[in-house]
Amino acid sequence: MSMPYNQTILKYFLNPKNVGQIENPDATATEGSPACGDMVKLYLKVDPETLVIQDIKFQSYGCASNIATASIITEIAKGKTIEEAKQISWESANRELGGLPPVKIHCAVLAVDALKTAIENYEHTHGLLKEKIPTDESTVTKRLRSVINPVLGKDIISTDLVNGIDISSGTVKVHVKMKEDEQFFANVKDEIIERISPLWDIRKVEVVPNGD
Ligand code: FES
């Protein structure tokens, strides 16, 4: 059997840093990979004066590459300002890790996307956006691309689980092709709400099951 991982990746996978949850986080992001259906959740604590990331933690439901990448990028991000942390890319994480197997690049992208989204969510909820672009259907669709359809293990947009998005005066309604009592409806609902509600101009998110 061949071992596809180098020593650095193995070290981070076996002893991951910053694993866990933060109580009362200032921002979170749950990002699902459209490529493999795995998920990672990231928590941030940010100093409101200096915008320095004081604490950062993650929980991964992904593979070794995802855990190793999340581990290394959270180490790099801790103590940096959110502006500095935005510069962290999957390419730089991949370099620090000594190179992931090419089929595992999406796992690094997933971890970095979770960091980027958590920072973005922080900016949305703390009045820090440079441009206040009103939320439209494309913004919502883009965000829903990282909510995973648990039955099919792919995102809810490409698996056609969403059959309508209405946005009006601060309320987003997402219509899903699921029954209210269906297994996973509650999970999908929670994730959609978590994903959409940080948007700066959104006050309410409703997930409407089929038939309503
Ligand atoms: Fe899904 Fe790596 S295969 S995160």
PDB file of C-alpha atoms and ligand atoms in Angstrom:
ATOM      1  CA  MET A   1       0.000   0.000   0.000  1.00  0.00           C
ATOM      2  CA  SER A   2       1.332   3.408  -0.839  1.00  0.00           C
ATOM      3  CA  MET A   3       1.113   6.291   1.579  1.00  0.00           C
ATOM      4  CA  PRO A   4       0.012   9.427  -0.233  1.00  0.00           C
ATOM      5  CA  TYR A   5       0.721  11.856   2.632  1.00  0.00           C
ATOM      6  CA  ASN A   6       4.040  13.439   3.570  1.00  0.00           C
ATOM      7  CA  GLN A   7       5.308  13.761   7.156  1.00  0.00           C
ATOM      8  CA  THR A   8       4.067  17.340   7.656  1.00  0.00           C
ATOM      9  CA  ILE A   9       0.511  16.442   6.677  1.00  0.00           C
ATOM     10  CA  LEU A  10       0.583  13.373   8.890  1.00  0.00           C
ATOM     11  CA  LYS A  11       1.905  15.398  11.818  1.00  0.00           C
ATOM     12  CA  TYR A  12      -0.964  17.893  11.553  1.00  0.00           C
ATOM     13  CA  PHE A  13      -3.539  15.203  10.956  1.00  0.00           C
ATOM     14  CA  LEU A  14      -2.435  13.162  13.966  1.00  0.00           C
ATOM     15  CA  ASN A  15      -2.022  16.211  16.226  1.00  0.00           C
ATOM     16  CA  PRO A  16      -4.373  18.811  14.855  1.00  0.00           C
ATOM     17  CA  LYS A  17      -4.259  22.310  16.323  1.00  0.00           C
ATOM     18  CA  ASN A  18      -7.258  24.463  17.253  1.00  0.00           C
ATOM     19  CA  VAL A  19      -9.834  21.682  17.120  1.00  0.00           C
ATOM     20  CA  GLY A  20     -13.100  22.351  18.922  1.00  0.00           C
ATOM     21  CA  GLN A  21     -15.704  25.008  19.489  1.00  0.00           C
ATOM     22  CA  ILE A  22     -15.590  28.556  20.826  1.00  0.00           C
ATOM     23  CA  GLU A  23     -18.281  29.600  23.294  1.00  0.00           C
ATOM     24  CA  ASN A  24     -20.054  32.769  22.119  1.00  0.00           C
ATOM     25  CA  PRO A  25     -18.051  33.148  18.915  1.00  0.00           C
ATOM     26  CA  ASP A  26     -18.077  36.483  17.075  1.00  0.00           C
ATOM     27  CA  ALA A  27     -18.532  34.659  13.783  1.00  0.00           C
ATOM     28  CA  THR A  28     -18.848  31.132  12.473  1.00  0.00           C
ATOM     29  CA  ALA A  29     -18.999  29.479   9.072  1.00  0.00           C
ATOM     30  CA  THR A  30     -20.020  26.015   8.039  1.00  0.00           C
ATOM     31  CA  GLU A  31     -18.675  25.193   4.631  1.00  0.00           C
ATOM     32  CA  GLY A  32     -19.522  22.069   2.676  1.00  0.00           C
ATOM     33  CA  SER A  33     -17.507  20.846  -0.253  1.00  0.00           C
ATOM     34  CA  PRO A  34     -19.502  20.479  -3.466  1.00  0.00           C
ATOM     35  CA  ALA A  35     -16.738  18.101  -4.591  1.00  0.00           C
ATOM     36  CA  CYS A  36     -16.916  15.499  -1.827  1.00  0.00           C
ATOM     37  CA  GLY A  37     -19.860  16.461   0.418  1.00  0.00           C
ATOM     38  CA  ASP A  38     -17.676  16.838   3.514  1.00  0.00           C
ATOM     39  CA  MET A  39     -18.061  19.745   5.906  1.00  0.00           C
ATOM     40  CA  VAL A  40     -15.984  21.945   8.138  1.00  0.00           C
ATOM     41  CA  LYS A  41     -17.142  24.432  10.754  1.00  0.00           C
ATOM     42  CA  LEU A  42     -15.022  27.365  11.861  1.00  0.00           C
ATOM     43  CA  TYR A  43     -15.347  29.673  14.896  1.00  0.00           C
ATOM     44  CA  LEU A  44     -13.784  33.110  15.336  1.00  0.00           C
ATOM     45  CA  LYS A  45     -13.206  35.426  18.249  1.00  0.00           C
ATOM     46  CA  VAL A  46     -12.106  38.861  17.072  1.00  0.00           C
ATOM     47  CA  ASP A  47     -10.958  41.919  19.023  1.00  0.00           C
ATOM     48  CA  PRO A  48     -13.440  44.619  17.956  1.00  0.00           C
ATOM     49  CA  GLU A  49     -10.878  47.422  18.339  1.00  0.00           C
ATOM     50  CA  THR A  50      -7.854  45.966  16.589  1.00  0.00           C
ATOM     51  CA  LEU A  51      -9.696  43.380  14.456  1.00  0.00           C
ATOM     52  CA  VAL A  52      -7.076  40.828  15.501  1.00  0.00           C
ATOM     53  CA  ILE A  53      -8.197  37.187  15.555  1.00  0.00           C
ATOM     54  CA  GLN A  54      -7.838  36.289  19.205  1.00  0.00           C
ATOM     55  CA  ASP A  55      -9.086  32.759  18.946  1.00  0.00           C
ATOM     56  CA  ILE A  56     -10.003  30.416  16.131  1.00  0.00           C
ATOM     57  CA  LYS A  57     -11.186  26.816  16.236  1.00  0.00           C
ATOM     58  CA  PHE A  58     -12.559  24.283  13.803  1.00  0.00           C
ATOM     59  CA  GLN A  59     -14.505  21.059  13.678  1.00  0.00           C
ATOM     60  CA  SER A  60     -13.956  18.957  10.586  1.00  0.00           C
ATOM     61  CA  TYR A  61     -16.170  16.246   9.199  1.00  0.00           C
ATOM     62  CA  GLY A  62     -13.720  15.912   6.339  1.00  0.00           C
ATOM     63  CA  CYS A  63     -10.643  13.841   5.564  1.00  0.00           C
ATOM     64  CA  ALA A  64      -7.029  13.968   6.747  1.00  0.00           C
ATOM     65  CA  SER A  65      -6.119  16.635   4.171  1.00  0.00           C
ATOM     66  CA  ASN A  66      -8.951  18.836   5.347  1.00  0.00           C
ATOM     67  CA  ILE A  67      -7.983  18.427   9.004  1.00  0.00           C
ATOM     68  CA  ALA A  68      -4.307  19.121   8.253  1.00  0.00           C
ATOM     69  CA  THR A  69      -5.151  22.226   6.214  1.00  0.00           C
ATOM     70  CA  ALA A  70      -7.660  23.588   8.739  1.00  0.00           C
ATOM     71  CA  SER A  71      -5.068  23.002  11.420  1.00  0.00           C
ATOM     72  CA  ILE A  72      -2.296  24.887   9.644  1.00  0.00           C
ATOM     73  CA  ILE A  73      -4.423  27.828   8.476  1.00  0.00           C
ATOM     74  CA  THR A  74      -5.938  28.356  11.926  1.00  0.00           C
ATOM     75  CA  GLU A  75      -2.410  28.423  13.347  1.00  0.00           C
ATOM     76  CA  ILE A  76      -1.386  31.008  10.767  1.00  0.00           C
ATOM     77  CA  ALA A  77      -4.540  33.102  11.246  1.00  0.00           C
ATOM     78  CA  LYS A  78      -4.401  33.301  15.040  1.00  0.00           C
ATOM     79  CA  GLY A  79      -2.983  36.679  16.104  1.00  0.00           C
ATOM     80  CA  LYS A  80      -3.377  38.167  12.627  1.00  0.00           C
ATOM     81  CA  THR A  81      -5.871  40.886  11.714  1.00  0.00           C
ATOM     82  CA  ILE A  82      -8.839  39.783   9.659  1.00  0.00           C
ATOM     83  CA  GLU A  83      -7.359  41.725   6.729  1.00  0.00           C
ATOM     84  CA  GLU A  84      -4.109  39.735   6.999  1.00  0.00           C
ATOM     85  CA  ALA A  85      -5.969  36.463   7.460  1.00  0.00           C
ATOM     86  CA  LYS A  86      -7.870  37.086   4.226  1.00  0.00           C
ATOM     87  CA  GLN A  87      -4.579  36.670   2.367  1.00  0.00           C
ATOM     88  CA  ILE A  88      -4.280  33.025   3.428  1.00  0.00           C
ATOM     89  CA  SER A  89      -4.865  30.937   0.317  1.00  0.00           C
ATOM     90  CA  TRP A  90      -5.137  27.235  -0.309  1.00  0.00           C
ATOM     91  CA  GLU A  91      -1.961  27.553  -2.373  1.00  0.00           C
ATOM     92  CA  SER A  92       0.011  28.911   0.578  1.00  0.00           C
ATOM     93  CA  ALA A  93      -1.500  26.304   2.908  1.00  0.00           C
ATOM     94  CA  ASN A  94      -0.607  23.615   0.418  1.00  0.00           C
ATOM     95  CA  ARG A  95       2.985  24.897   0.275  1.00  0.00           C
ATOM     96  CA  GLU A  96       3.265  24.928   4.076  1.00  0.00           C
ATOM     97  CA  LEU A  97       2.022  21.354   4.116  1.00  0.00           C
ATOM     98  CA  GLY A  98       4.649  20.311   1.590  1.00  0.00           C
ATOM     99  CA  GLY A  99       2.121  19.497  -1.104  1.00  0.00           C
ATOM    100  CA  LEU A 100      -1.141  17.588  -0.897  1.00  0.00           C
ATOM    101  CA  PRO A 101      -1.903  14.850  -3.390  1.00  0.00           C
ATOM    102  CA  PRO A 102      -3.572  16.605  -6.364  1.00  0.00           C
ATOM    103  CA  VAL A 103      -6.897  14.795  -5.824  1.00  0.00           C
ATOM    104  CA  LYS A 104      -6.948  16.303  -2.324  1.00  0.00           C
ATOM    105  CA  ILE A 105      -6.659  19.977  -3.279  1.00  0.00           C
ATOM    106  CA  HIS A 106     -10.409  20.510  -2.861  1.00  0.00           C
ATOM    107  CA  CYS A 107     -10.033  19.537   0.806  1.00  0.00           C
ATOM    108  CA  ALA A 108      -7.612  22.440   1.316  1.00  0.00           C
ATOM    109  CA  VAL A 109      -9.937  24.750  -0.616  1.00  0.00           C
ATOM    110  CA  LEU A 110     -12.764  23.721   1.714  1.00  0.00           C
ATOM    111  CA  ALA A 111     -10.796  24.677   4.834  1.00  0.00           C
ATOM    112  CA  VAL A 112      -9.681  28.018   3.370  1.00  0.00           C
ATOM    113  CA  ASP A 113     -13.211  28.787   2.175  1.00  0.00           C
ATOM    114  CA  ALA A 114     -14.505  28.231   5.714  1.00  0.00           C
ATOM    115  CA  LEU A 115     -11.994  30.782   7.012  1.00  0.00           C
ATOM    116  CA  LYS A 116     -12.877  33.273   4.278  1.00  0.00           C
ATOM    117  CA  THR A 117     -16.609  32.846   4.896  1.00  0.00           C
ATOM    118  CA  ALA A 118     -16.214  33.221   8.672  1.00  0.00           C
ATOM    119  CA  ILE A 119     -14.332  36.494   8.121  1.00  0.00           C
ATOM    120  CA  GLU A 120     -16.937  37.602   5.594  1.00  0.00           C
ATOM    121  CA  ASN A 121     -19.699  36.780   8.086  1.00  0.00           C
ATOM    122  CA  TYR A 122     -17.883  38.793  10.739  1.00  0.00           C
ATOM    123  CA  GLU A 123     -17.757  41.775   8.379  1.00  0.00           C
ATOM    124  CA  HIS A 124     -21.436  41.394   7.515  1.00  0.00           C
ATOM    125  CA  THR A 125     -22.540  41.270  11.136  1.00  0.00           C
ATOM    126  CA  HIS A 126     -20.195  43.983  12.428  1.00  0.00           C
ATOM    127  CA  GLY A 127     -20.806  46.730   9.888  1.00  0.00           C
ATOM    128  CA  LEU A 128     -17.394  46.338   8.272  1.00  0.00           C
ATOM    129  CA  LEU A 129     -18.339  45.827   4.628  1.00  0.00           C
ATOM    130  CA  LYS A 130     -16.676  48.241   2.237  1.00  0.00           C
ATOM    131  CA  GLU A 131     -19.477  47.890  -0.266  1.00  0.00           C
ATOM    132  CA  LYS A 132     -22.979  47.251   0.973  1.00  0.00           C
ATOM    133  CA  ILE A 133     -24.379  45.326  -1.944  1.00  0.00           C
ATOM    134  CA  PRO A 134     -28.058  44.434  -1.445  1.00  0.00           C
ATOM    135  CA  THR A 135     -28.627  40.690  -1.178  1.00  0.00           C
ATOM    136  CA  ASP A 136     -30.076  39.237  -4.357  1.00  0.00           C
ATOM    137  CA  GLU A 137     -30.830  35.765  -5.644  1.00  0.00           C
ATOM    138  CA  SER A 138     -27.298  35.214  -6.912  1.00  0.00           C
ATOM    139  CA  THR A 139     -25.783  36.050  -3.502  1.00  0.00           C
ATOM    140  CA  VAL A 140     -28.138  33.578  -1.836  1.00  0.00           C
ATOM    141  CA  THR A 141     -27.543  30.897  -4.476  1.00  0.00           C
ATOM    142  CA  LYS A 142     -23.791  31.282  -4.151  1.00  0.00           C
ATOM    143  CA  ARG A 143     -23.989  30.828  -0.378  1.00  0.00           C
ATOM    144  CA  LEU A 144     -26.292  27.826  -0.704  1.00  0.00           C
ATOM    145  CA  ARG A 145     -23.708  26.100  -2.875  1.00  0.00           C
ATOM    146  CA  SER A 146     -21.897  25.122   0.284  1.00  0.00           C
ATOM    147  CA  VAL A 147     -24.897  23.636   2.056  1.00  0.00           C
ATOM    148  CA  ILE A 148     -24.770  19.885   1.601  1.00  0.00           C
ATOM    149  CA  ASN A 149     -27.724  17.699   0.675  1.00  0.00           C
ATOM    150  CA  PRO A 150     -27.142  14.892   3.204  1.00  0.00           C
ATOM    151  CA  VAL A 151     -28.919  12.298   1.084  1.00  0.00           C
ATOM    152  CA  LEU A 152     -26.793  12.810  -2.002  1.00  0.00           C
ATOM    153  CA  GLY A 153     -23.600  14.189  -0.450  1.00  0.00           C
ATOM    154  CA  LYS A 154     -23.468  17.151  -2.838  1.00  0.00           C
ATOM    155  CA  ASP A 155     -24.570  20.734  -2.471  1.00  0.00           C
ATOM    156  CA  ILE A 156     -28.282  21.579  -2.393  1.00  0.00           C
ATOM    157  CA  ILE A 157     -28.106  23.755  -5.511  1.00  0.00           C
ATOM    158  CA  SER A 158     -26.505  21.261  -7.877  1.00  0.00           C
ATOM    159  CA  THR A 159     -28.730  18.471  -6.555  1.00  0.00           C
ATOM    160  CA  ASP A 160     -31.746  20.665  -7.293  1.00  0.00           C
ATOM    161  CA  LEU A 161     -33.137  20.615  -3.765  1.00  0.00           C
ATOM    162  CA  VAL A 162     -33.967  24.330  -3.878  1.00  0.00           C
ATOM    163  CA  ASN A 163     -36.954  25.283  -5.994  1.00  0.00           C
ATOM    164  CA  GLY A 164     -37.312  28.943  -5.257  1.00  0.00           C
ATOM    165  CA  ILE A 165     -35.749  31.910  -3.470  1.00  0.00           C
ATOM    166  CA  ASP A 166     -37.798  34.982  -2.541  1.00  0.00           C
ATOM    167  CA  ILE A 167     -36.172  38.078  -1.132  1.00  0.00           C
ATOM    168  CA  SER A 168     -38.159  41.013   0.090  1.00  0.00           C
ATOM    169  CA  SER A 169     -37.580  43.700   2.694  1.00  0.00           C
ATOM    170  CA  GLY A 170     -34.948  41.873   4.706  1.00  0.00           C
ATOM    171  CA  THR A 171     -36.572  38.437   4.571  1.00  0.00           C
ATOM    172  CA  VAL A 172     -35.227  35.536   2.548  1.00  0.00           C
ATOM    173  CA  LYS A 173     -37.478  32.561   1.860  1.00  0.00           C
ATOM    174  CA  VAL A 174     -35.818  29.439   0.564  1.00  0.00           C
ATOM    175  CA  HIS A 175     -38.206  26.836  -0.816  1.00  0.00           C
ATOM    176  CA  VAL A 176     -36.855  23.303  -0.638  1.00  0.00           C
ATOM    177  CA  LYS A 177     -38.083  20.089  -2.189  1.00  0.00           C
ATOM    178  CA  MET A 178     -38.356  18.311   1.137  1.00  0.00           C
ATOM    179  CA  LYS A 179     -41.213  17.441   3.421  1.00  0.00           C
ATOM    180  CA  GLU A 180     -41.267  19.025   6.846  1.00  0.00           C
ATOM    181  CA  ASP A 181     -41.217  15.628   8.601  1.00  0.00           C
ATOM    182  CA  GLU A 182     -38.543  14.219   6.314  1.00  0.00           C
ATOM    183  CA  GLN A 183     -35.292  13.011   7.805  1.00  0.00           C
ATOM    184  CA  PHE A 184     -32.622  15.743   7.483  1.00  0.00           C
ATOM    185  CA  PHE A 185     -35.118  18.555   6.860  1.00  0.00           C
ATOM    186  CA  ALA A 186     -34.256  20.104  10.214  1.00  0.00           C
ATOM    187  CA  ASN A 187     -30.518  19.851   9.452  1.00  0.00           C
ATOM    188  CA  VAL A 188     -30.843  21.377   6.019  1.00  0.00           C
ATOM    189  CA  LYS A 189     -33.053  24.124   7.435  1.00  0.00           C
ATOM    190  CA  ASP A 190     -30.568  24.983  10.192  1.00  0.00           C
ATOM    191  CA  GLU A 191     -27.705  25.096   7.739  1.00  0.00           C
ATOM    192  CA  ILE A 192     -29.546  27.321   5.298  1.00  0.00           C
ATOM    193  CA  ILE A 193     -30.409  29.714   8.132  1.00  0.00           C
ATOM    194  CA  GLU A 194     -26.837  29.703   9.415  1.00  0.00           C
ATOM    195  CA  ARG A 195     -25.543  30.360   5.928  1.00  0.00           C
ATOM    196  CA  ILE A 196     -27.883  33.182   4.944  1.00  0.00           C
ATOM    197  CA  SER A 197     -28.650  35.031   8.179  1.00  0.00           C
ATOM    198  CA  PRO A 198     -25.230  36.752   8.574  1.00  0.00           C
ATOM    199  CA  LEU A 199     -25.846  38.793   5.400  1.00  0.00           C
ATOM    200  CA  TRP A 200     -25.832  42.456   6.441  1.00  0.00           C
ATOM    201  CA  ASP A 201     -29.290  43.383   5.129  1.00  0.00           C
ATOM    202  CA  ILE A 202     -31.128  40.181   6.089  1.00  0.00           C
ATOM    203  CA  ARG A 203     -33.174  40.042   9.270  1.00  0.00           C
ATOM    204  CA  LYS A 204     -35.101  36.855   8.747  1.00  0.00           C
ATOM    205  CA  VAL A 205     -34.563  33.566   6.941  1.00  0.00           C
ATOM    206  CA  GLU A 206     -37.372  31.091   6.354  1.00  0.00           C
ATOM    207  CA  VAL A 207     -36.978  27.637   4.921  1.00  0.00           C
ATOM    208  CA  VAL A 208     -40.215  26.507   3.331  1.00  0.00           C
ATOM    209  CA  PRO A 209     -40.790  22.788   2.788  1.00  0.00           C
ATOM    210  CA  ASN A 210     -42.646  21.404  -0.195  1.00  0.00           C
ATOM    211  CA  GLY A 211     -46.321  22.079  -0.470  1.00  0.00           C
ATOM    212  CA  ASP A 212     -46.274  25.242   1.643  1.00  0.00           C
TER     213      ASP A 212
HETATM  214 FE1  FES B   1     -13.756  15.643   1.518  1.00  0.00          FE
HETATM  215 FE2  FES B   1     -11.152  15.691   1.824  1.00  0.00          FE
HETATM  216  S1  FES B   1     -12.282  14.270   0.674  1.00  0.00           S
HETATM  217  S2  FES B   1     -12.573  17.037   2.667  1.00  0.00           S
END
